[in-house]
mmCIF file of C-alpha atoms in Angstrom:
data_model
loop_
_atom_site.group_PDB
_atom_site.id
_atom_site.type_symbol
_atom_site.label_atom_id
_atom_site.label_comp_id
_atom_site.label_asym_id
_atom_site.label_seq_id
_atom_site.Cartn_x
_atom_site.Cartn_y
_atom_site.Cartn_z
ATOM 1 C CA MET A 195 -29.438 -52.606 45.175
ATOM 2 C CA VAL A 196 -31.208 -49.154 44.090
ATOM 3 C CA GLY A 197 -29.344 -48.085 40.455
ATOM 4 C CA ASP A 198 -28.859 -44.545 39.854
ATOM 5 C CA ILE A 199 -30.694 -41.750 37.765
ATOM 6 C CA PHE A 200 -28.851 -43.078 34.286
ATOM 7 C CA GLY A 201 -28.335 -46.719 34.849
ATOM 8 C CA GLY A 202 -30.660 -47.696 36.659
ATOM 9 C CA TYR A 203 -30.039 -51.437 37.700
ATOM 10 C CA ALA A 204 -27.255 -51.789 35.179
ATOM 11 C CA SER A 205 -25.386 -49.607 37.407
ATOM 12 C CA TRP A 206 -24.862 -52.574 39.392
ATOM 13 C CA GLY A 207 -24.256 -55.154 36.746
ATOM 14 C CA PRO A 208 -20.008 -55.067 37.877
ATOM 15 C CA HIS A 209 -21.256 -56.099 41.228
ATOM 16 C CA ALA A 210 -23.350 -58.862 40.358
ATOM 17 C CA ALA A 211 -21.398 -62.308 40.251
ATOM 18 C CA LEU A 212 -19.397 -60.924 43.413
ATOM 19 C CA LEU A 213 -22.552 -60.164 45.734
ATOM 20 C CA GLY A 214 -24.122 -62.883 44.441
ATOM 21 C CA GLU A 215 -21.707 -65.434 45.692
ATOM 22 C CA ASP A 216 -22.725 -64.867 49.482
ATOM 23 C CA HIS A 217 -26.335 -63.401 48.624
ATOM 24 C CA ARG A 218 -29.698 -63.669 46.498
ATOM 25 C CA PHE A 219 -28.418 -60.410 44.368
ATOM 26 C CA ILE A 220 -31.282 -58.277 43.480
ATOM 27 C CA ALA A 221 -30.610 -55.247 41.268
ATOM 28 C CA VAL A 222 -33.556 -52.735 40.757
ATOM 29 C CA SER A 223 -34.364 -49.632 38.752
ATOM 30 C CA PRO A 224 -36.022 -46.340 40.145
ATOM 31 C CA LEU A 225 -39.386 -46.127 38.611
ATOM 32 C CA LEU A 226 -38.055 -42.586 37.359
ATOM 33 C CA VAL A 227 -35.744 -44.668 35.091
ATOM 34 C CA ALA A 228 -37.796 -47.383 34.377
ATOM 35 C CA TYR A 229 -40.305 -45.014 32.509
ATOM 36 C CA ALA A 230 -37.840 -42.649 30.880
ATOM 37 C CA ALA A 231 -36.667 -45.755 29.592
ATOM 38 C CA LEU A 232 -39.974 -46.354 27.865
ATOM 39 C CA GLY A 233 -40.125 -42.505 26.902
ATOM 40 C CA GLN A 234 -42.704 -41.654 28.995
ATOM 41 C CA PRO A 235 -42.745 -39.556 32.720
ATOM 42 C CA PRO A 236 -43.489 -41.412 35.546
ATOM 43 C CA PRO A 237 -46.967 -41.487 37.251
ATOM 44 C CA GLU A 238 -47.472 -38.450 39.359
ATOM 45 C CA PRO A 239 -47.284 -37.722 42.215
ATOM 46 C CA TRP A 240 -43.769 -38.829 41.665
ATOM 47 C CA GLY A 241 -41.104 -38.131 44.197
ATOM 48 C CA ILE A 242 -38.412 -39.999 46.578
ATOM 49 C CA GLY A 243 -41.651 -40.983 48.449
ATOM 50 C CA ALA A 244 -43.264 -42.701 45.661
ATOM 51 C CA GLU A 245 -39.834 -44.061 45.236
ATOM 52 C CA GLY A 246 -39.421 -45.964 48.384
ATOM 53 C CA GLU A 247 -43.338 -47.100 48.345
ATOM 54 C CA ALA A 248 -42.317 -49.063 44.977
ATOM 55 C CA LEU A 249 -39.092 -50.325 46.328
ATOM 56 C CA ALA A 250 -41.565 -51.945 48.941
ATOM 57 C CA ALA A 251 -43.553 -53.082 46.537
ATOM 58 C CA ALA A 252 -41.291 -54.779 44.427
ATOM 59 C CA LEU A 253 -40.264 -56.749 47.551
ATOM 60 C CA ASP A 254 -43.160 -57.830 48.600
ATOM 61 C CA SER A 255 -44.102 -59.200 44.797
ATOM 62 C CA LEU A 256 -40.808 -61.560 45.555
ATOM 63 C CA GLY A 257 -41.815 -62.461 49.038
ATOM 64 C CA LEU A 258 -39.047 -60.747 50.649
ATOM 65 C CA ASP A 259 -39.581 -59.250 54.268
ATOM 66 C CA SER A 260 -36.009 -58.235 55.148
ATOM 67 C CA VAL A 261 -33.224 -57.376 52.966
ATOM 68 C CA HIS A 262 -29.660 -56.010 53.037
ATOM 69 C CA VAL A 263 -30.896 -52.777 50.987
ATOM 70 C CA GLY A 264 -28.555 -50.453 49.384
ATOM 71 C CA GLY A 265 -28.302 -47.769 46.421
ATOM 72 C CA TRP A 266 -26.005 -45.562 44.384
ATOM 73 C CA SER A 267 -26.926 -41.474 44.082
ATOM 74 C CA LEU A 268 -30.436 -41.621 43.439
ATOM 75 C CA GLY A 269 -30.958 -45.028 44.347
ATOM 76 C CA GLY A 270 -29.189 -44.282 48.031
ATOM 77 C CA SER A 271 -31.839 -41.951 48.214
ATOM 78 C CA ILE A 272 -34.486 -44.416 47.808
ATOM 79 C CA ALA A 273 -32.764 -46.749 49.765
ATOM 80 C CA LEU A 274 -32.782 -44.459 52.575
ATOM 81 C CA GLU A 275 -36.504 -43.756 52.381
ATOM 82 C CA PHE A 276 -37.344 -47.302 52.070
ATOM 83 C CA ALA A 277 -35.366 -47.599 55.473
ATOM 84 C CA MET A 278 -36.862 -45.083 57.281
ATOM 85 C CA SER A 279 -40.326 -45.831 56.162
ATOM 86 C CA HIS A 280 -39.911 -49.536 57.024
ATOM 87 C CA PRO A 281 -37.049 -49.978 59.416
ATOM 88 C CA GLY A 282 -37.995 -53.340 60.137
ATOM 89 C CA ARG A 283 -37.628 -54.596 56.893
ATOM 90 C CA VAL A 284 -33.483 -53.512 56.844
ATOM 91 C CA ARG A 285 -30.818 -55.920 57.819
ATOM 92 C CA SER A 286 -28.059 -53.684 56.599
ATOM 93 C CA LEU A 287 -28.007 -50.281 54.520
ATOM 94 C CA THR A 288 -25.639 -49.260 52.059
ATOM 95 C CA LEU A 289 -25.735 -45.689 50.832
ATOM 96 C CA VAL A 290 -23.398 -44.873 48.094
ATOM 97 C CA GLU A 291 -23.024 -40.841 47.672
ATOM 98 C CA PRO A 292 -26.871 -40.554 48.364
ATOM 99 C CA GLN A 293 -28.560 -37.449 46.861
ATOM 100 C CA THR A 294 -30.102 -36.415 50.566
ATOM 101 C CA ARG A 295 -29.504 -32.650 50.194
ATOM 102 C CA TRP A 296 -31.982 -32.682 52.964
ATOM 103 C CA ALA A 297 -29.167 -33.914 55.223
ATOM 104 C CA LEU A 298 -27.325 -30.659 54.632
ATOM 105 C CA ARG A 299 -30.059 -28.665 55.462
ATOM 106 C CA ALA A 300 -30.432 -30.618 58.695
ATOM 107 C CA ALA A 301 -26.987 -30.072 59.251
ATOM 108 C CA GLY A 302 -27.373 -26.141 58.692
ATOM 109 C CA ARG A 303 -25.645 -25.990 55.507
ATOM 110 C CA VAL A 304 -28.644 -24.934 53.670
ATOM 111 C CA ALA A 305 -26.092 -22.801 50.747
ATOM 112 C CA ASP A 306 -24.242 -26.118 49.835
ATOM 113 C CA ALA A 307 -27.527 -27.610 49.623
ATOM 114 C CA THR A 308 -29.334 -25.175 47.367
ATOM 115 C CA ALA A 309 -26.180 -23.593 45.398
ATOM 116 C CA ASP A 310 -26.980 -25.312 42.210
ATOM 117 C CA ILE A 311 -30.853 -25.517 42.567
ATOM 118 C CA GLY A 312 -31.123 -23.418 39.324
ATOM 119 C CA PHE A 313 -28.573 -25.533 37.313
ATOM 120 C CA MET A 314 -31.383 -28.464 38.341
ATOM 121 C CA ARG A 315 -34.074 -26.733 37.398
ATOM 122 C CA ALA A 316 -32.777 -26.060 33.663
ATOM 123 C CA PHE A 317 -33.419 -29.548 32.925
ATOM 124 C CA ALA A 318 -37.279 -29.286 33.829
ATOM 125 C CA ASP A 319 -37.531 -26.905 31.345
ATOM 126 C CA MET A 320 -36.232 -28.538 28.553
ATOM 127 C CA ASP A 321 -38.811 -30.482 26.002
ATOM 128 C CA GLU A 322 -35.798 -32.748 25.015
ATOM 129 C CA VAL A 323 -32.199 -33.360 27.099
ATOM 130 C CA ASP A 324 -30.161 -33.462 24.253
ATOM 131 C CA GLU A 325 -26.321 -34.471 24.110
ATOM 132 C CA GLU A 326 -25.323 -31.159 25.124
ATOM 133 C CA ALA A 327 -27.070 -30.988 28.261
ATOM 134 C CA LEU A 328 -26.296 -34.629 28.882
ATOM 135 C CA ALA A 329 -22.565 -33.598 28.731
ATOM 136 C CA ALA A 330 -22.975 -30.894 31.164
ATOM 137 C CA PHE A 331 -24.629 -32.790 33.474
ATOM 138 C CA PHE A 332 -22.159 -35.456 33.639
ATOM 139 C CA ARG A 333 -19.238 -32.673 34.019
ATOM 140 C CA HIS A 334 -21.392 -30.929 36.614
ATOM 141 C CA VAL A 335 -21.615 -34.078 39.165
ATOM 142 C CA GLY A 336 -17.779 -34.641 38.799
ATOM 143 C CA VAL A 337 -17.818 -37.939 36.510
ATOM 144 C CA VAL A 338 -15.997 -36.273 34.235
ATOM 145 C CA GLU A 339 -13.279 -33.546 34.152
ATOM 146 C CA PRO A 340 -14.515 -29.864 33.171
ATOM 147 C CA GLY A 341 -14.370 -29.427 29.543
ATOM 148 C CA ALA A 342 -14.267 -33.022 28.570
ATOM 149 C CA ARG A 343 -17.206 -35.016 27.386
ATOM 150 C CA PRO A 344 -18.724 -37.972 28.895
ATOM 151 C CA GLN A 345 -17.853 -41.216 26.980
ATOM 152 C CA GLU A 346 -20.467 -42.720 24.964
ATOM 153 C CA SER A 347 -23.349 -44.485 27.339
ATOM 154 C CA ARG A 348 -26.055 -46.142 25.302
ATOM 155 C CA VAL A 349 -27.645 -46.688 28.852
ATOM 156 C CA ALA A 350 -27.335 -43.300 29.795
ATOM 157 C CA TRP A 351 -28.514 -41.659 26.437
ATOM 158 C CA THR A 352 -31.546 -44.207 26.908
ATOM 159 C CA HIS A 353 -32.548 -43.110 30.248
ATOM 160 C CA ARG A 354 -31.660 -39.146 29.704
ATOM 161 C CA GLN A 355 -34.943 -37.690 29.994
ATOM 162 C CA ALA A 356 -35.019 -38.836 33.607
ATOM 163 C CA LEU A 357 -32.826 -35.909 34.027
ATOM 164 C CA ARG A 358 -35.899 -33.637 33.943
ATOM 165 C CA TYR A 359 -36.825 -34.619 37.193
ATOM 166 C CA ALA A 360 -33.152 -33.983 38.906
ATOM 167 C CA SER A 361 -34.643 -30.701 40.897
ATOM 168 C CA ARG A 362 -37.627 -32.814 42.596
ATOM 169 C CA VAL A 363 -34.805 -35.189 44.192
ATOM 170 C CA VAL A 364 -32.094 -32.756 45.198
ATOM 171 C CA GLU A 365 -34.771 -30.326 46.218
ATOM 172 C CA HIS A 366 -36.926 -33.021 48.269
ATOM 173 C CA ASP A 367 -37.033 -32.246 52.051
ATOM 174 C CA ASP A 368 -37.234 -34.490 55.059
ATOM 175 C CA ASP A 369 -37.469 -34.690 58.472
ATOM 176 C CA ALA A 370 -33.980 -35.841 60.084
ATOM 177 C CA SER A 371 -35.327 -37.275 63.125
ATOM 178 C CA ARG A 372 -36.805 -40.410 60.755
ATOM 179 C CA LEU A 373 -32.950 -41.247 60.734
ATOM 180 C CA GLY A 374 -33.204 -42.294 64.507
ATOM 181 C CA ALA A 375 -35.725 -45.561 63.328
ATOM 182 C CA VAL A 376 -33.034 -47.151 61.026
ATOM 183 C CA THR A 377 -30.882 -48.839 63.881
ATOM 184 C CA ALA A 378 -29.831 -51.529 61.577
ATOM 185 C CA PRO A 379 -25.711 -51.137 60.497
ATOM 186 C CA CYS A 380 -25.372 -49.274 57.996
ATOM 187 C CA LEU A 381 -22.391 -48.387 55.552
ATOM 188 C CA VAL A 382 -21.801 -44.926 53.882
ATOM 189 C CA VAL A 383 -19.886 -44.734 50.973
ATOM 190 C CA ARG A 384 -17.745 -41.972 49.175
ATOM 191 C CA GLY A 385 -15.192 -41.715 46.673
ATOM 192 C CA ASP A 386 -11.824 -39.512 47.922
ATOM 193 C CA ALA A 387 -11.990 -37.544 44.967
ATOM 194 C CA THR A 388 -15.872 -36.822 44.717
ATOM 195 C CA LEU A 389 -17.697 -33.295 45.208
ATOM 196 C CA ARG A 390 -16.946 -31.219 48.208
ATOM 197 C CA ARG A 391 -21.049 -31.329 48.111
ATOM 198 C CA ASP A 392 -21.275 -35.126 48.439
ATOM 199 C CA ARG A 393 -18.963 -35.168 50.920
ATOM 200 C CA LEU A 394 -21.081 -33.032 53.431
ATOM 201 C CA ILE A 395 -23.774 -35.332 52.514
ATOM 202 C CA THR A 396 -22.235 -38.569 53.297
ATOM 203 C CA ASP A 397 -20.504 -36.944 56.742
ATOM 204 C CA ALA A 398 -24.122 -35.527 57.555
ATOM 205 C CA LEU A 399 -25.604 -39.116 57.184
ATOM 206 C CA ALA A 400 -22.782 -40.798 58.983
ATOM 207 C CA ASP A 401 -23.134 -38.400 61.974
ATOM 208 C CA LEU A 402 -26.751 -38.897 61.623
ATOM 209 C CA LEU A 403 -27.547 -42.443 61.577
ATOM 210 C CA PRO A 404 -27.799 -44.505 64.492
ATOM 211 C CA ASN A 405 -25.368 -47.353 63.276
ATOM 212 C CA ALA A 406 -23.172 -45.906 60.774
ATOM 213 C CA GLU A 407 -19.562 -46.599 59.524
ATOM 214 C CA LEU A 408 -17.745 -43.993 56.988
ATOM 215 C CA LEU A 409 -16.090 -45.554 54.184
ATOM 216 C CA THR A 410 -14.279 -43.447 51.589
ATOM 217 C CA LEU A 411 -12.707 -45.112 48.749
ATOM 218 C CA PRO A 412 -10.442 -44.043 46.108
ATOM 219 C CA SER A 413 -12.147 -42.054 42.838
ATOM 220 C CA ASP A 414 -15.085 -40.111 42.524
ATOM 221 C CA HIS A 415 -18.703 -40.539 42.407
ATOM 222 C CA THR A 416 -18.479 -43.707 40.816
ATOM 223 C CA SER A 417 -16.093 -45.349 43.781
ATOM 224 C CA HIS A 418 -18.131 -48.109 44.167
ATOM 225 C CA ILE A 419 -17.439 -48.943 41.070
ATOM 226 C CA SER A 420 -13.628 -47.963 40.238
ATOM 227 C CA ALA A 421 -12.897 -49.735 43.724
ATOM 228 C CA ILE A 422 -14.919 -52.656 43.419
ATOM 229 C CA ASP A 423 -12.889 -55.373 45.122
ATOM 230 C CA ASP A 424 -12.850 -52.727 48.451
ATOM 231 C CA PHE A 425 -16.342 -52.421 48.117
ATOM 232 C CA VAL A 426 -17.440 -55.837 47.982
ATOM 233 C CA GLY A 427 -15.026 -56.422 50.992
ATOM 234 C CA ALA A 428 -16.926 -53.847 53.121
ATOM 235 C CA PHE A 429 -20.209 -54.871 52.304
ATOM 236 C CA ARG A 430 -19.425 -58.226 53.145
ATOM 237 C CA ARG A 431 -18.439 -57.026 56.676
ATOM 238 C CA LEU A 432 -21.242 -55.236 57.033
ATOM 239 C CA ALA A 433 -23.259 -58.042 56.208
ATOM 240 C CA ALA A 434 -21.662 -60.442 58.493
ATOM 241 C CA LYS A 435 -21.788 -57.616 61.376
ATOM 242 C CA ALA A 436 -26.077 -57.936 60.685
ATOM 243 C CA GLU A 437 -26.407 -61.158 60.484
ATOM 244 C CA GLY A 438 -24.377 -61.701 63.720
ATOM 245 C CA ARG A 439 -21.541 -63.727 62.004
#
């Protein structure tokens, strides 16, 4: 499972014991997050394509040919890129609100895909992502209520400089026809109180992926954590389907 832009592999920590009962569970950080933890920018040219190939290389290093792969937010975008580039290595695919704005553009919703690009680009111009900027981002993506401040998060603070690349994530473009190669069973997950844009993205992916099921859980962008038992149950059913059980 690939983590988000703040937590990296730690964002899947709550799931490790539960999913580890049935499978070898491996959580990984995006390259962007790993370098942010070191206070360094990622190697250029950085983008979703580079992240997908880094994931493939990590699996190679572990001797894993085919896997149940998934990710949350940025991690979902990376997992999907890996699946499109290496469909034969994917047993099943789990996407928790991936930030694949290009799916909106493919569905003809260009305005929804680009509405907040100016906000995202502003982070790229910051010399330092400070506490106010971090709080503004949390509110923007619907993790906390407008006007509130996020709870202190050491992990998010450690990785905050990754936000300088947020615009590259949401402006990444792709060819929607590549989704046709992903024939493995796919679970697309969203929260019932998530942002409209993320509902539209998950709707589009559920329609465009050949073998996808859409799962709506209670809560927001973090529904796979807030409703962890429901999420784990759905993943187990997906894995059983993929393995013919």
